Coordinates of C-alpha atoms and ligand atoms in Angstrom, one line a residue:
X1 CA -9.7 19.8 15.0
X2 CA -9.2 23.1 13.7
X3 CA -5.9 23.9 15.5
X4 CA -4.9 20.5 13.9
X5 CA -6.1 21.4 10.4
X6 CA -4.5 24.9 11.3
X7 CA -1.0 23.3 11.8
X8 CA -1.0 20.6 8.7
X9 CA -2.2 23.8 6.9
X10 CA 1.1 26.0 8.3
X11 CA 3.5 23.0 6.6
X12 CA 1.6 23.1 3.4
X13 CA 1.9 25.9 1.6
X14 CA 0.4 25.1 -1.6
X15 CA -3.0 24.9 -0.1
X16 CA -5.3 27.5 0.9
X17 CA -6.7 27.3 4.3
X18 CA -10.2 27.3 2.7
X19 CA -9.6 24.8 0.1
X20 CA -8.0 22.6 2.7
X21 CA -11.4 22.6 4.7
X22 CA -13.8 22.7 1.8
X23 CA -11.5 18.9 1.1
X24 CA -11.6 17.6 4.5
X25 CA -14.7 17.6 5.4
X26 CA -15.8 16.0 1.4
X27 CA -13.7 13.6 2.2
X28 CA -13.9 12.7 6.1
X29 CA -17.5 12.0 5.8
X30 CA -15.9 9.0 3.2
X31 CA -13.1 8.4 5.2
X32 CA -15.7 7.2 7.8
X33 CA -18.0 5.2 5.8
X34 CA -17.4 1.3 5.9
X35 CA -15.3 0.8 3.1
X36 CA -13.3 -2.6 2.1
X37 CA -9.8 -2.5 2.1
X38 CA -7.5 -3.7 -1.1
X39 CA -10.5 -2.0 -3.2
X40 CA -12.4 -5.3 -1.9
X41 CA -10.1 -8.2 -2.8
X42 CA -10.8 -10.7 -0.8
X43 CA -7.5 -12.9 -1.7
X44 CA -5.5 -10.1 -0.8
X45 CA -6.7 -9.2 2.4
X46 CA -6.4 -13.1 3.2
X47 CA -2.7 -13.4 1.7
X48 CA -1.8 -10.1 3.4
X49 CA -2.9 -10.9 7.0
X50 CA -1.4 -14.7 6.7
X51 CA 2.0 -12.7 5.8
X52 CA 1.9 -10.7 8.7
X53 CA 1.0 -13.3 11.0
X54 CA 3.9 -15.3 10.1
X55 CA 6.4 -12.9 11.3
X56 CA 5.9 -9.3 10.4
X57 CA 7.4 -7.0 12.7
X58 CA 5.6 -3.4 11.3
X59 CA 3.7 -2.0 8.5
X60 CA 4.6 0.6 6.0
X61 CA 1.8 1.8 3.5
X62 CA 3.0 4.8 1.1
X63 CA -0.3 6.5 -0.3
X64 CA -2.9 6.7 3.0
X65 CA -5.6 7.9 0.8
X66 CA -8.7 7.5 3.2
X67 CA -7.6 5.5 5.2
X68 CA -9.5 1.9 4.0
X69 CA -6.4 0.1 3.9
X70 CA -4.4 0.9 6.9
X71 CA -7.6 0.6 9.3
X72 CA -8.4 -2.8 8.4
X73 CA -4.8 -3.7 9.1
X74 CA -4.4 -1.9 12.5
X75 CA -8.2 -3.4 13.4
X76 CA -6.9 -6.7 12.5
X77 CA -3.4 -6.9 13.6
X78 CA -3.8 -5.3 16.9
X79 CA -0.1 -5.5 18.3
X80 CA 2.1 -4.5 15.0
X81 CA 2.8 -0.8 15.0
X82 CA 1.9 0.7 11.9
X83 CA 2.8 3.8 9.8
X84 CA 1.3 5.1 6.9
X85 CA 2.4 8.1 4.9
X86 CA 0.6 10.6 2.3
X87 CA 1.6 13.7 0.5
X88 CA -1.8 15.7 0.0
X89 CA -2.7 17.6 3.4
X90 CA -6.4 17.0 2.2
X91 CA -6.5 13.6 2.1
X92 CA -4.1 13.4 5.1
X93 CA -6.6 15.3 7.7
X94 CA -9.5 13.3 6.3
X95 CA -8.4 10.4 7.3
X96 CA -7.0 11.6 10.4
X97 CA -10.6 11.7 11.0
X98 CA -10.8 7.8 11.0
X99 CA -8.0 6.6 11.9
X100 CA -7.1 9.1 15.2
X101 CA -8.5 6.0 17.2
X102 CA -5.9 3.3 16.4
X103 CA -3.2 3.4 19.2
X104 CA -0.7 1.1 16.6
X105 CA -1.3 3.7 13.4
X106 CA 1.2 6.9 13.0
X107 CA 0.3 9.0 10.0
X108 CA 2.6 10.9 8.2
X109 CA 2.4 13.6 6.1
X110 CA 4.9 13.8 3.1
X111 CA 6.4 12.8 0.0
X112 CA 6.8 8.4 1.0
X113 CA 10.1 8.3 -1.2
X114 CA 11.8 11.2 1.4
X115 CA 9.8 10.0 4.8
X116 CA 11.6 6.3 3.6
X117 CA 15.0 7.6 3.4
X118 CA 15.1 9.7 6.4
X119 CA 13.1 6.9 8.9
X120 CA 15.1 4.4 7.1
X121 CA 16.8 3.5 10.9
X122 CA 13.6 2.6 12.2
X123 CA 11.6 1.5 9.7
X124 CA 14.4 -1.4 8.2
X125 CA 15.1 -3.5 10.9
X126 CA 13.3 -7.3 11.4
X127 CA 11.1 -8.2 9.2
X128 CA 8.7 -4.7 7.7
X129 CA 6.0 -5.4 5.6
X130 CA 5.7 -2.2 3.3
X131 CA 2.7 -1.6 1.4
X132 CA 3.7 0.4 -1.7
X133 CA 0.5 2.3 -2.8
X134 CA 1.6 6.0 -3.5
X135 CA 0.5 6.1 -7.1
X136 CA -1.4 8.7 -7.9
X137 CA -0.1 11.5 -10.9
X138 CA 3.4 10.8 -9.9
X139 CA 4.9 7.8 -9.7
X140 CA 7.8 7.6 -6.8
X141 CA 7.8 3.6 -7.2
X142 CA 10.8 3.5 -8.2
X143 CA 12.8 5.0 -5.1
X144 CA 10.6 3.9 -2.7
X145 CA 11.9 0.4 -4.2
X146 CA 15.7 1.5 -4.2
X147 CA 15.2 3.0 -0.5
X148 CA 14.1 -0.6 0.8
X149 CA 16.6 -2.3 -1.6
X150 CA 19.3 -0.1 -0.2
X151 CA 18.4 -0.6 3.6
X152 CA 16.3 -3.9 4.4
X153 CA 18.1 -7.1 5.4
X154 CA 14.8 -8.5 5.1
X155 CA 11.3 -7.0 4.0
X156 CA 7.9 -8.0 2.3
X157 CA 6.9 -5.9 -0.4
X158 CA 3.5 -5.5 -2.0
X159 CA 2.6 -3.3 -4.8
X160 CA -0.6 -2.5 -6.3
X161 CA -2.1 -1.9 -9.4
X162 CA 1.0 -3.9 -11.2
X163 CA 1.1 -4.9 -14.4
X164 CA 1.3 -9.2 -15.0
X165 CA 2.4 -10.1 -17.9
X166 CA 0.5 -12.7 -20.2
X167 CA -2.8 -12.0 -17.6
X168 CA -4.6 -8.9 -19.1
X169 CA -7.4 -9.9 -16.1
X170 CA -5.2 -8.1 -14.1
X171 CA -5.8 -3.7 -14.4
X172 CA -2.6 -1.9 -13.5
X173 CA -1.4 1.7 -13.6
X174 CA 0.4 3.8 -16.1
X175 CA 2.0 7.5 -15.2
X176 CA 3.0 9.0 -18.8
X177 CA 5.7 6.3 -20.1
X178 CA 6.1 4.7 -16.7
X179 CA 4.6 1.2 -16.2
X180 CA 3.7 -0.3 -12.6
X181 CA 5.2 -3.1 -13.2
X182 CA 8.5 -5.7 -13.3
X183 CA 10.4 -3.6 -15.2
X184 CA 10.3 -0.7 -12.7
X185 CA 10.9 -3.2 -10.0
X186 CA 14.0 -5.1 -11.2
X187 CA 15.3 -1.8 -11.6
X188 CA 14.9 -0.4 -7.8
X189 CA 15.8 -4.0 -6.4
X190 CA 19.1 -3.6 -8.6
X191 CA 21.2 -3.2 -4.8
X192 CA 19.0 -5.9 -3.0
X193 CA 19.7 -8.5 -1.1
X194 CA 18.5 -12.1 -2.9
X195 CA 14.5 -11.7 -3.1
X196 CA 11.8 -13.7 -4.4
X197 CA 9.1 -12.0 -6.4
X198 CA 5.6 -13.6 -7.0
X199 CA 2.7 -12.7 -9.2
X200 CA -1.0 -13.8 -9.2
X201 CA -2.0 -16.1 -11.3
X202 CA -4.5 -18.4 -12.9
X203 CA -5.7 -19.6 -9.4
X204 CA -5.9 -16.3 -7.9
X205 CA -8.2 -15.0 -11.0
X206 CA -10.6 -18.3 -10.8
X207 CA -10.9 -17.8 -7.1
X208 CA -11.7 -13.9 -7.3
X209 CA -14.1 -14.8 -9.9
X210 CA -15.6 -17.2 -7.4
X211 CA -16.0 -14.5 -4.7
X212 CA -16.9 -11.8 -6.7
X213 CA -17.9 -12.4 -10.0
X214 CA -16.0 -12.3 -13.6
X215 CA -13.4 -10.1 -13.6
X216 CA -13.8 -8.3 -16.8
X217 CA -16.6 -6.8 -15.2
X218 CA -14.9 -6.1 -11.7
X219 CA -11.7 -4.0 -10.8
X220 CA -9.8 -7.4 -10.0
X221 CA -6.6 -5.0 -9.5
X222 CA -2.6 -6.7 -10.4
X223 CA -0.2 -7.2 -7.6
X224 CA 3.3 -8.3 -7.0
X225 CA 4.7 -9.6 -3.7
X226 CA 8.3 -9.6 -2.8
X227 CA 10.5 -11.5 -0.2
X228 CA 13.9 -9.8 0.2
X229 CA 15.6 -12.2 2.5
X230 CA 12.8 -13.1 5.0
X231 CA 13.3 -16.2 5.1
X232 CA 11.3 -17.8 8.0
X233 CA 7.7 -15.4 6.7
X234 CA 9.0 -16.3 2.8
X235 CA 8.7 -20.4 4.2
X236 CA 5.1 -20.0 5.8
X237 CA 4.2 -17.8 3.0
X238 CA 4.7 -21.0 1.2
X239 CA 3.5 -23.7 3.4
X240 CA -0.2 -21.7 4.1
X241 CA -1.1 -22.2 0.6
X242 CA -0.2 -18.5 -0.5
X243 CA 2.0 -19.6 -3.2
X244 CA -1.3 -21.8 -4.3
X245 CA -2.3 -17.9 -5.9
X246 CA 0.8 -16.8 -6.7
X247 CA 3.7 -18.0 -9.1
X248 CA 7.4 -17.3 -8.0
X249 CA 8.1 -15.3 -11.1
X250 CA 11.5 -15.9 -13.1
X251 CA 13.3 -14.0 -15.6
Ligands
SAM1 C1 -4.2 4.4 -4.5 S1 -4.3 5.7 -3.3 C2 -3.9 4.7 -1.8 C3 -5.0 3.9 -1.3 C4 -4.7 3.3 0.1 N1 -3.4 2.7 0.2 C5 -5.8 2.2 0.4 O1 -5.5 1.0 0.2 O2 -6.9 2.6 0.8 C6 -2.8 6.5 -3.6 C7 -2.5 7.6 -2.6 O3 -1.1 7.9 -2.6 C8 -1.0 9.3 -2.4 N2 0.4 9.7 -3.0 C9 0.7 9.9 -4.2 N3 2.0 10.2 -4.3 C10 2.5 10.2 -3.1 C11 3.8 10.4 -2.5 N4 4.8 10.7 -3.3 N5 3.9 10.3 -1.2 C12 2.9 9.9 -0.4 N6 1.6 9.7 -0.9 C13 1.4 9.8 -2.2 C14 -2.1 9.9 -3.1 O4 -2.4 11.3 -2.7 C15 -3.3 9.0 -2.8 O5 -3.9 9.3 -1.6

């Protein structure tokens, strides 16, 4: 563990070798602990794991944090190859810690908008599911968005924490005067191929509410899912009832 820590260390200069361990271990005792992934939505994790039975072909998460996420997924979908990229070396070891036992997750450390662009090869052929979570200070939203755009015949794209409109419900993240939301993502899908982009709605908040309790009172968290191209996992995404919590949204 320490030679590893010792190497991540070596590629990240802006860290101290004794801050770096004084981080990993706070954080690999939670990377460890049983934790939910989607920050506990229920509707998600059901709507996610229909969409990658129906076709997926690998997994993508920008922002690893812990881990919660991307361990759930590997657990679940045993036989997709996953990879799953974050910038702070901290945060990147910690979860190391956890997630060293799944033979279908490769971690990456780095910036997600660069690791994108140079895998692009790899990572845009059939049909990638790419979780879009690196928000976090900085927002690289918007060229992770133009990265798929530019490559991907066909994807599935969720982001978290996005703003939809006419459902305050729904929390979402701001960085300075940038907005998770559709405004940001019409923008990067400028260059894609035809897409489809849905957003939860009234069913999705009354079902949450049902699981968990009220929203006001919970994080119920907004999303937006995007088919670009995909046609056949766009079709069962349809016919399973996920479009029963989300509305195809229209300009
Ligand atoms: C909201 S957390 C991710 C949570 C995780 N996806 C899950 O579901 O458990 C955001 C993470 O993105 C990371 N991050 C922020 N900017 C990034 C970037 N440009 N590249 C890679 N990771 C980044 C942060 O360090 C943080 O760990």
């Amino acid at each position: 563990m320490k030679e590893f820590l010792k190497r991540v260390y070596r590629r990240t200069p802006l860290f101290t070798w004794r801050s770096m361990r004084r981080g990993v271990s706070q954080f690999a005792e939670l990377a460890n602990a049983d934790m939910p992934p989607f920050v506990n939505d229920p509707i998600l994790r059901d709507v996610v794991d229909h969409v990658l039975d129906a076709g997926a072909t690998q997994v993508i998460e920008t922002g690893t944090h812990l881990g919660f996420t991307i361990r759930y997924l590997a657990a679940r979908h045993a036989d997709l190859p996953m990879t799953t990229i974050e910038a702070r070396p901290d945060f990147f070891a910690a979860a190391r810690t956890a997630l060293k036992k799944y033979r279908n997750i490769e971690q990456v450390l780095g910036d997600s908008s660069k690791v994108l662009v140079k895998r692009a090869a790899r990572f845009f052929n059939g049909v990638p599911f790419l979780f879009l979570d690196a928000h976090w200070e900085k927002l690289p939203l918007l060229d992770e968005i133009r990265c798929v755009a530019r490559n991907a015949s066909d994807a599935v794209i969720l982001i978290h924490d996005f703003e939809v409109p006419g459902r305050p419900e729904f929390e979402f993240d701001v960085y300075g005067d940038q907005i998770v939301g559709l405004r940001i993502l019409c923008e990067g899908l400028a260059e894609a191929k035809p897409y489809a982009i849905y957003l939860p709605n009234s069913e999705y908040i009354a079902e949450y509410q049902r699981l968990r309790g009220a929203p006001d009172r919970r994080r119920m968290r907004g999303t937006a899912l995007v088919f670009i191209g995909a046609d056949a996992v766009h079709a069962k995404f349809r016919e399973f009832g996920g479009a029963h919590f989300y509305t195809r949204w229209a300009a």
